mmCIF file of C-alpha atoms and ligand atoms in Angstrom:
data_model
loop_
_atom_site.group_PDB
_atom_site.id
_atom_site.type_symbol
_atom_site.label_atom_id
_atom_site.label_comp_id
_atom_site.label_asym_id
_atom_site.label_seq_id
_atom_site.Cartn_x
_atom_site.Cartn_y
_atom_site.Cartn_z
ATOM 1 C CA UNK A 1 -10.426 112.229 -143.018
ATOM 2 C CA UNK A 2 -8.868 109.529 -141.147
ATOM 3 C CA UNK A 3 -6.123 107.942 -142.992
ATOM 4 C CA UNK A 4 -4.576 104.615 -141.593
ATOM 5 C CA UNK A 5 -2.178 102.305 -143.242
ATOM 6 C CA UNK A 6 -0.833 98.891 -143.139
ATOM 7 C CA UNK A 7 2.914 98.890 -144.202
ATOM 8 C CA UNK A 8 4.282 95.420 -144.417
ATOM 9 C CA UNK A 9 8.016 94.541 -145.976
ATOM 10 C CA UNK A 10 7.711 92.298 -148.952
ATOM 11 C CA UNK A 11 10.516 90.202 -147.812
ATOM 12 C CA UNK A 12 8.658 86.896 -146.547
ATOM 13 C CA UNK A 13 5.306 85.481 -146.506
ATOM 14 C CA UNK A 14 2.732 87.304 -144.809
ATOM 15 C CA UNK A 15 1.382 85.346 -141.361
ATOM 16 C CA UNK A 16 -1.414 85.664 -139.006
ATOM 17 C CA UNK A 17 0.237 88.547 -137.448
ATOM 18 C CA UNK A 18 0.271 90.692 -140.509
ATOM 19 C CA UNK A 19 -3.486 89.399 -141.201
ATOM 20 C CA UNK A 20 -4.538 90.588 -137.708
ATOM 21 C CA UNK A 21 -2.833 94.470 -138.362
ATOM 22 C CA UNK A 22 -4.347 94.405 -141.902
ATOM 23 C CA UNK A 23 -7.905 93.534 -140.824
ATOM 24 C CA UNK A 24 -7.691 95.774 -137.702
ATOM 25 C CA UNK A 25 -6.736 98.754 -139.564
ATOM 26 C CA UNK A 26 -9.268 98.151 -142.249
ATOM 27 C CA UNK A 27 -12.051 97.924 -139.393
ATOM 28 C CA UNK A 28 -10.532 100.974 -137.377
ATOM 29 C CA UNK A 29 -10.638 103.137 -140.581
ATOM 30 C CA UNK A 30 -13.951 101.975 -141.424
ATOM 31 C CA UNK A 31 -15.438 102.710 -137.864
ATOM 32 C CA UNK A 32 -13.776 105.945 -138.173
ATOM 33 C CA UNK A 33 -15.274 106.925 -141.796
ATOM 34 C CA UNK A 34 -11.337 107.410 -142.944
ATOM 35 C CA UNK A 35 -9.425 105.367 -145.494
ATOM 36 C CA UNK A 36 -6.875 102.842 -145.728
ATOM 37 C CA UNK A 37 -3.738 103.116 -147.785
ATOM 38 C CA UNK A 38 -1.045 99.708 -148.227
ATOM 39 C CA UNK A 39 2.405 100.539 -148.087
ATOM 40 C CA UNK A 40 5.138 98.358 -149.161
ATOM 41 C CA UNK A 41 8.270 98.947 -147.176
ATOM 42 C CA UNK A 42 10.735 97.378 -149.635
ATOM 43 C CA UNK A 43 13.918 99.460 -149.116
ATOM 44 C CA UNK A 44 15.914 96.434 -148.471
ATOM 45 C CA UNK A 45 16.601 95.245 -152.080
ATOM 46 C CA UNK A 46 18.430 92.575 -151.226
ATOM 47 C CA UNK A 47 15.704 90.731 -149.051
ATOM 48 C CA UNK A 48 12.548 92.075 -150.972
ATOM 49 C CA UNK A 49 11.319 90.749 -154.128
ATOM 50 C CA UNK A 50 9.033 91.502 -156.973
ATOM 51 C CA UNK A 51 7.836 87.718 -156.523
ATOM 52 C CA UNK A 52 7.165 88.250 -152.577
ATOM 53 C CA UNK A 53 5.228 91.566 -153.239
ATOM 54 C CA UNK A 54 3.074 89.761 -155.818
ATOM 55 C CA UNK A 55 2.138 86.928 -153.156
ATOM 56 C CA UNK A 56 2.026 89.637 -150.630
ATOM 57 C CA UNK A 57 -0.517 91.655 -152.571
ATOM 58 C CA UNK A 58 -2.617 88.523 -153.740
ATOM 59 C CA UNK A 59 -2.806 87.410 -150.065
ATOM 60 C CA UNK A 60 -4.011 90.844 -148.932
ATOM 61 C CA UNK A 61 -6.508 90.756 -151.781
ATOM 62 C CA UNK A 62 -7.853 87.428 -150.881
ATOM 63 C CA UNK A 63 -8.314 88.751 -147.285
ATOM 64 C CA UNK A 64 -10.455 91.449 -148.737
ATOM 65 C CA UNK A 65 -7.896 94.091 -147.761
ATOM 66 C CA UNK A 66 -8.279 97.215 -150.072
ATOM 67 C CA UNK A 67 -5.947 99.975 -150.397
ATOM 68 C CA UNK A 68 -7.763 103.454 -151.098
ATOM 69 C CA UNK A 69 -4.765 104.273 -153.847
ATOM 70 C CA UNK A 70 -2.404 101.970 -155.604
ATOM 71 C CA UNK A 71 0.322 101.049 -152.672
ATOM 72 C CA UNK A 72 3.262 103.244 -152.224
ATOM 73 C CA UNK A 73 6.539 101.546 -152.822
ATOM 74 C CA UNK A 74 9.411 102.738 -150.838
ATOM 75 C CA UNK A 75 11.647 101.640 -153.551
ATOM 76 C CA UNK A 76 10.818 104.516 -155.624
ATOM 77 C CA UNK A 77 10.823 107.143 -153.382
ATOM 78 C CA UNK A 78 14.689 107.247 -151.813
ATOM 79 C CA UNK A 79 14.757 110.898 -152.980
ATOM 80 C CA UNK A 80 12.370 111.918 -150.492
ATOM 81 C CA UNK A 81 14.202 110.015 -147.802
ATOM 82 C CA UNK A 82 17.450 111.791 -148.907
ATOM 83 C CA UNK A 83 15.942 115.047 -148.741
ATOM 84 C CA UNK A 84 14.950 114.411 -145.054
ATOM 85 C CA UNK A 85 18.468 112.866 -144.483
ATOM 86 C CA UNK A 86 20.134 116.411 -146.096
ATOM 87 C CA UNK A 87 17.793 118.492 -143.662
ATOM 88 C CA UNK A 88 19.063 116.768 -140.667
ATOM 89 C CA UNK A 89 22.424 116.909 -142.053
ATOM 90 C CA UNK A 90 22.604 120.708 -142.691
ATOM 91 C CA UNK A 91 21.470 121.049 -139.120
ATOM 92 C CA UNK A 92 24.581 119.253 -138.131
ATOM 93 C CA UNK A 93 22.369 116.156 -136.421
ATOM 94 C CA UNK A 94 24.045 113.347 -138.070
ATOM 95 C CA UNK A 95 27.466 112.065 -138.316
ATOM 96 C CA UNK A 96 28.900 109.182 -140.462
ATOM 97 C CA UNK A 97 29.775 106.495 -138.376
ATOM 98 C CA UNK A 98 32.544 104.142 -139.304
ATOM 99 C CA UNK A 99 32.424 101.075 -136.830
ATOM 100 C CA UNK A 100 30.875 97.827 -138.054
ATOM 101 C CA UNK A 101 28.436 95.980 -135.800
ATOM 102 C CA UNK A 102 31.297 93.413 -135.408
ATOM 103 C CA UNK A 103 33.346 96.427 -133.781
ATOM 104 C CA UNK A 104 30.756 97.931 -131.524
ATOM 105 C CA UNK A 105 30.202 94.453 -130.332
ATOM 106 C CA UNK A 106 33.669 93.965 -129.491
ATOM 107 C CA UNK A 107 34.228 97.375 -128.278
ATOM 108 C CA UNK A 108 31.172 97.009 -125.819
ATOM 109 C CA UNK A 109 32.559 93.278 -124.795
ATOM 110 C CA UNK A 110 36.068 94.975 -124.036
ATOM 111 C CA UNK A 111 34.383 97.414 -121.894
ATOM 112 C CA UNK A 112 32.291 94.913 -120.119
ATOM 113 C CA UNK A 113 35.295 92.767 -119.426
ATOM 114 C CA UNK A 114 37.539 95.692 -118.135
ATOM 115 C CA UNK A 115 34.481 97.502 -115.687
ATOM 116 C CA UNK A 116 32.274 94.157 -114.967
ATOM 117 C CA UNK A 117 29.288 96.539 -116.009
ATOM 118 C CA UNK A 118 26.729 95.456 -118.529
ATOM 119 C CA UNK A 119 27.113 97.697 -121.857
ATOM 120 C CA UNK A 120 24.140 99.749 -122.673
ATOM 121 C CA UNK A 121 21.664 98.134 -125.192
ATOM 122 C CA UNK A 122 18.837 99.485 -127.008
ATOM 123 C CA UNK A 123 15.436 98.162 -126.911
ATOM 124 C CA UNK A 124 15.903 95.231 -129.740
ATOM 125 C CA UNK A 125 19.302 94.217 -127.770
ATOM 126 C CA UNK A 126 21.539 95.556 -130.077
ATOM 127 C CA UNK A 127 25.154 97.678 -128.000
ATOM 128 C CA UNK A 128 24.551 101.184 -128.230
ATOM 129 C CA UNK A 129 26.680 102.751 -130.805
ATOM 130 C CA UNK A 130 29.796 104.516 -128.991
ATOM 131 C CA UNK A 131 29.777 107.473 -131.318
ATOM 132 C CA UNK A 132 33.260 108.231 -130.938
ATOM 133 C CA UNK A 133 33.400 110.170 -134.506
ATOM 134 C CA UNK A 134 31.728 112.815 -132.853
ATOM 135 C CA UNK A 135 34.444 114.150 -131.312
ATOM 136 C CA UNK A 136 36.089 114.660 -134.903
ATOM 137 C CA UNK A 137 35.656 117.934 -136.308
ATOM 138 C CA UNK A 138 33.456 118.237 -139.392
ATOM 139 C CA UNK A 139 36.731 118.227 -141.773
ATOM 140 C CA UNK A 140 37.973 115.410 -139.945
ATOM 141 C CA UNK A 141 34.590 113.303 -140.614
ATOM 142 C CA UNK A 142 34.616 114.525 -144.159
ATOM 143 C CA UNK A 143 38.280 113.364 -144.724
ATOM 144 C CA UNK A 144 37.268 109.683 -143.619
ATOM 145 C CA UNK A 145 34.355 109.875 -145.793
ATOM 146 C CA UNK A 146 36.690 110.893 -148.954
ATOM 147 C CA UNK A 147 38.859 108.156 -147.992
ATOM 148 C CA UNK A 148 36.494 105.910 -149.378
ATOM 149 C CA UNK A 149 35.760 104.020 -145.811
ATOM 150 C CA UNK A 150 32.447 102.539 -145.397
ATOM 151 C CA UNK A 151 30.122 104.262 -143.062
ATOM 152 C CA UNK A 152 26.572 104.575 -142.120
ATOM 153 C CA UNK A 153 24.413 107.973 -141.395
ATOM 154 C CA UNK A 154 23.569 108.214 -137.527
ATOM 155 C CA UNK A 155 21.565 110.240 -135.602
ATOM 156 C CA UNK A 156 23.231 112.458 -132.990
ATOM 157 C CA UNK A 157 20.560 111.450 -130.397
ATOM 158 C CA UNK A 158 21.874 113.611 -127.768
ATOM 159 C CA UNK A 159 22.263 116.441 -129.869
ATOM 160 C CA UNK A 160 18.691 116.045 -131.453
ATOM 161 C CA UNK A 161 16.836 115.776 -128.172
ATOM 162 C CA UNK A 162 18.471 119.233 -126.913
ATOM 163 C CA UNK A 163 16.536 120.585 -129.655
ATOM 164 C CA UNK A 164 13.232 118.829 -129.591
ATOM 165 C CA UNK A 165 13.552 118.646 -125.558
ATOM 166 C CA UNK A 166 10.959 115.797 -124.329
ATOM 167 C CA UNK A 167 8.591 114.322 -126.695
ATOM 168 C CA UNK A 168 5.693 112.522 -126.368
ATOM 169 C CA UNK A 169 2.993 110.347 -128.119
ATOM 170 C CA UNK A 170 -0.412 109.782 -127.839
ATOM 171 C CA UNK A 171 -1.602 105.981 -127.833
ATOM 172 C CA UNK A 172 -5.189 105.057 -128.357
ATOM 173 C CA UNK A 173 -5.486 102.087 -125.972
ATOM 174 C CA UNK A 174 -9.192 100.401 -125.888
ATOM 175 C CA UNK A 175 -10.017 101.075 -122.405
ATOM 176 C CA UNK A 176 -8.877 104.428 -121.513
ATOM 177 C CA UNK A 177 -9.074 106.426 -124.560
ATOM 178 C CA UNK A 178 -6.072 108.327 -125.614
ATOM 179 C CA UNK A 179 -2.828 108.067 -123.331
ATOM 180 C CA UNK A 180 -0.089 110.660 -123.186
ATOM 181 C CA UNK A 181 3.112 108.266 -123.459
ATOM 182 C CA UNK A 182 6.244 109.891 -122.558
ATOM 183 C CA UNK A 183 8.936 108.894 -125.045
ATOM 184 C CA UNK A 184 12.279 107.155 -124.367
ATOM 185 C CA UNK A 185 14.307 108.123 -127.408
ATOM 186 C CA UNK A 186 17.467 107.801 -125.383
ATOM 187 C CA UNK A 187 16.846 104.290 -125.021
ATOM 188 C CA UNK A 188 17.989 103.763 -128.449
ATOM 189 C CA UNK A 189 21.464 106.031 -129.023
ATOM 190 C CA UNK A 190 22.592 107.239 -132.139
ATOM 191 C CA UNK A 191 20.204 105.309 -134.615
ATOM 192 C CA UNK A 192 20.794 104.475 -137.832
ATOM 193 C CA UNK A 193 19.503 106.872 -140.736
ATOM 194 C CA UNK A 194 20.970 105.608 -143.729
ATOM 195 C CA UNK A 195 23.389 102.766 -145.134
ATOM 196 C CA UNK A 196 25.413 102.690 -147.862
ATOM 197 C CA UNK A 197 23.751 99.708 -149.468
ATOM 198 C CA UNK A 198 20.265 101.199 -148.379
ATOM 199 C CA UNK A 199 20.286 104.851 -148.475
ATOM 200 C CA UNK A 200 17.631 105.045 -145.873
ATOM 201 C CA UNK A 201 16.024 103.126 -142.806
ATOM 202 C CA UNK A 202 13.116 102.102 -141.702
ATOM 203 C CA UNK A 203 13.058 104.861 -139.108
ATOM 204 C CA UNK A 204 13.666 107.534 -141.370
ATOM 205 C CA UNK A 205 11.513 106.463 -144.289
ATOM 206 C CA UNK A 206 8.534 105.650 -141.991
ATOM 207 C CA UNK A 207 7.936 108.982 -140.790
ATOM 208 C CA UNK A 208 8.838 110.779 -144.106
ATOM 209 C CA UNK A 209 5.796 108.378 -145.717
ATOM 210 C CA UNK A 210 3.511 108.843 -142.888
ATOM 211 C CA UNK A 211 3.768 112.534 -143.299
ATOM 212 C CA UNK A 212 3.742 112.602 -147.228
ATOM 213 C CA UNK A 213 0.749 110.075 -146.952
ATOM 214 C CA UNK A 214 -1.355 112.148 -144.458
ATOM 215 C CA UNK A 215 -1.529 109.121 -142.269
ATOM 216 C CA UNK A 216 -3.454 110.111 -139.058
ATOM 217 C CA UNK A 217 -3.642 106.940 -137.281
ATOM 218 C CA UNK A 218 -0.715 104.445 -137.141
ATOM 219 C CA UNK A 219 -2.182 101.136 -136.133
ATOM 220 C CA UNK A 220 0.733 98.571 -135.672
ATOM 221 C CA UNK A 221 1.860 95.994 -133.499
ATOM 222 C CA UNK A 222 3.156 96.359 -129.818
ATOM 223 C CA UNK A 223 6.910 95.211 -130.799
ATOM 224 C CA UNK A 224 7.082 98.337 -132.783
ATOM 225 C CA UNK A 225 6.248 100.824 -129.936
ATOM 226 C CA UNK A 226 9.628 101.257 -128.949
ATOM 227 C CA UNK A 227 10.570 102.787 -132.248
ATOM 228 C CA UNK A 228 7.781 104.921 -131.927
ATOM 229 C CA UNK A 229 9.872 107.331 -129.456
ATOM 230 C CA UNK A 230 12.452 107.333 -132.427
ATOM 231 C CA UNK A 231 9.812 108.523 -134.665
ATOM 232 C CA UNK A 232 8.464 111.191 -132.444
ATOM 233 C CA UNK A 233 11.868 112.811 -132.553
ATOM 234 C CA UNK A 234 12.282 112.737 -136.206
ATOM 235 C CA UNK A 235 9.017 114.013 -136.803
ATOM 236 C CA UNK A 236 9.710 116.844 -134.489
ATOM 237 C CA UNK A 237 13.117 117.644 -136.137
ATOM 238 C CA UNK A 238 11.737 117.596 -139.510
ATOM 239 C CA UNK A 239 8.389 119.415 -138.604
ATOM 240 C CA UNK A 240 6.381 116.807 -139.619
ATOM 241 C CA UNK A 241 2.838 116.081 -138.073
ATOM 242 C CA UNK A 242 2.022 113.714 -135.137
ATOM 243 C CA UNK A 243 -0.059 110.833 -136.035
ATOM 244 C CA UNK A 244 -2.264 109.110 -133.270
ATOM 245 C CA UNK A 245 -0.722 106.042 -132.357
ATOM 246 C CA UNK A 246 -2.174 102.482 -131.599
ATOM 247 C CA UNK A 247 0.089 99.398 -130.508
ATOM 248 C CA UNK A 248 -1.757 96.115 -130.979
ATOM 249 C CA UNK A 249 -1.436 93.088 -129.321
ATOM 250 C CA UNK A 250 0.686 90.424 -131.234
ATOM 251 C CA UNK A 251 -0.431 87.154 -132.328
ATOM 252 C CA UNK A 252 1.692 84.508 -130.850
ATOM 253 C CA UNK A 253 2.331 80.829 -132.159
ATOM 254 C CA UNK A 254 1.312 77.692 -130.181
ATOM 255 C CA UNK A 255 4.211 78.256 -127.908
ATOM 256 C CA UNK A 256 3.586 81.541 -127.111
ATOM 257 C CA UNK A 257 6.685 82.918 -129.171
ATOM 258 C CA UNK A 258 6.287 85.585 -131.842
ATOM 259 C CA UNK A 259 5.249 84.918 -135.432
ATOM 260 C CA UNK A 260 7.832 85.581 -137.559
ATOM 261 C CA UNK A 261 8.547 85.325 -141.240
ATOM 262 C CA UNK A 262 12.129 84.302 -140.509
ATOM 263 C CA UNK A 263 10.983 81.486 -138.277
ATOM 264 C CA UNK A 264 8.657 79.947 -141.120
ATOM 265 C CA UNK A 265 5.529 80.731 -138.960
ATOM 266 C CA UNK A 266 2.409 79.484 -141.000
ATOM 267 C CA UNK A 267 1.979 81.471 -143.783
ATOM 268 C CA UNK A 268 -1.529 83.193 -144.943
ATOM 269 C CA UNK A 269 -0.501 81.190 -148.500
ATOM 270 C CA UNK A 270 -0.432 77.921 -146.240
ATOM 271 C CA UNK A 271 -3.420 78.331 -144.329
ATOM 272 C CA UNK A 272 -5.088 79.280 -147.760
ATOM 273 C CA UNK A 273 -3.753 76.284 -149.603
ATOM 274 C CA UNK A 274 -5.209 74.181 -146.778
ATOM 275 C CA UNK A 275 -8.661 75.370 -147.478
ATOM 276 C CA UNK A 276 -9.252 77.884 -144.714
ATOM 277 C CA UNK A 277 -11.263 80.929 -145.708
ATOM 278 C CA UNK A 278 -10.875 84.676 -144.772
ATOM 279 C CA UNK A 279 -13.402 84.215 -141.999
ATOM 280 C CA UNK A 280 -11.687 81.314 -140.766
ATOM 281 C CA UNK A 281 -8.446 83.871 -140.762
ATOM 282 C CA UNK A 282 -10.461 86.316 -138.820
ATOM 283 C CA UNK A 283 -11.829 84.105 -136.356
ATOM 284 C CA UNK A 284 -7.897 82.651 -135.658
ATOM 285 C CA UNK A 285 -7.511 86.282 -134.776
ATOM 286 C CA UNK A 286 -10.034 87.057 -132.840
ATOM 287 C CA UNK A 287 -11.476 89.468 -134.913
ATOM 288 C CA UNK A 288 -14.558 87.893 -136.318
ATOM 289 C CA UNK A 289 -16.996 90.015 -134.195
ATOM 290 C CA UNK A 290 -14.674 92.986 -133.685
ATOM 291 C CA UNK A 291 -15.975 95.223 -131.042
ATOM 292 C CA UNK A 292 -14.645 98.526 -131.888
ATOM 293 C CA UNK A 293 -14.727 101.342 -129.425
ATOM 294 C CA UNK A 294 -15.079 104.538 -130.754
ATOM 295 C CA UNK A 295 -11.510 105.120 -130.136
ATOM 296 C CA UNK A 296 -10.238 105.514 -133.528
ATOM 297 C CA UNK A 297 -12.764 108.809 -133.890
ATOM 298 C CA UNK A 298 -10.672 110.076 -130.788
ATOM 299 C CA UNK A 299 -9.046 113.376 -131.877
ATOM 300 C CA UNK A 300 -5.588 114.627 -130.496
ATOM 301 C CA UNK A 301 -6.100 115.813 -127.097
ATOM 302 C CA UNK A 302 -4.830 119.366 -126.254
ATOM 303 C CA UNK A 303 -1.336 119.337 -124.679
HETATM 304 N N1 LIG B 401 7.142 97.397 -142.361
HETATM 305 C C1 LIG B 401 7.114 97.016 -141.013
HETATM 306 C C2 LIG B 401 7.028 95.454 -140.843
HETATM 307 O O1 LIG B 401 6.615 95.149 -141.781
HETATM 308 C C3 LIG B 401 6.102 97.548 -140.296
HETATM 309 C C4 LIG B 401 5.993 99.267 -139.984
HETATM 310 C C5 LIG B 401 5.067 100.079 -139.202
HETATM 311 O O2 LIG B 401 4.064 99.636 -139.375
HETATM 312 O O3 LIG B 401 5.456 100.722 -139.033
HETATM 313 O O4 LIG B 401 7.167 95.076 -139.761
#
């Protein structure tokens, strides 16, 4: 049975973009004769809170979003992500990375200064991690860890890709059915898989949960499409199944900018307090008479 998920992070108020994603997931699940699961991506304990979670669930209930099971709260499953990290560690595919974000910036800017060439950045605009630690032996890395120096676990992307070979994903696109997209994980370099303060990462926990919850269809915003490349690599390394993907359009603000929790975009709670109904919200995001193609029913094409 098709299983969809809506996976917000309770670190701020839900806005129209979340409403669109949740309503679209629910509609596609219904068309496909499947179910929808809500997942709370609350690994960042410093930014997520029970109060924000309660508000989020209240907004979703008001909107008419129904999770087939009680929401999975990622913060209650750190052991699952630790097990996946351990599997990658035992394969020698991760390494302890000691440079801070500030160290990386300084290194990149020094290189740019010396060479006059732009230092490579990932799809989010962050400088790629230099990865000098990979030149150290395992015991040298371990000595630094034992020394108590703060570090994050990073994926050795080159080693990972030599294991997986090229990776692809299947994108459901309204008009063309399913399109095979060549993933570009190298653009991300050595992504963080776990930190000292947060013992996992978005990339690691999302692939573990999509597999544990047997998610068949991942429907999320187009802003996350570049991340899918990393997810496919992790799925391949960890032997996890490959869901179908659909990266939907983003709801933009009046100035054409992306809605965001941090920019205080109009929240569902504020719209609700102003007297709008769930149908008004559906209208505002263009889903009032959702024309759903049968795309959600498409099976994985043979590769
Ligand atoms: N938790 C992510 C967010 O709120 C969504 C992750 C996903 O759908 O894969 O942006």
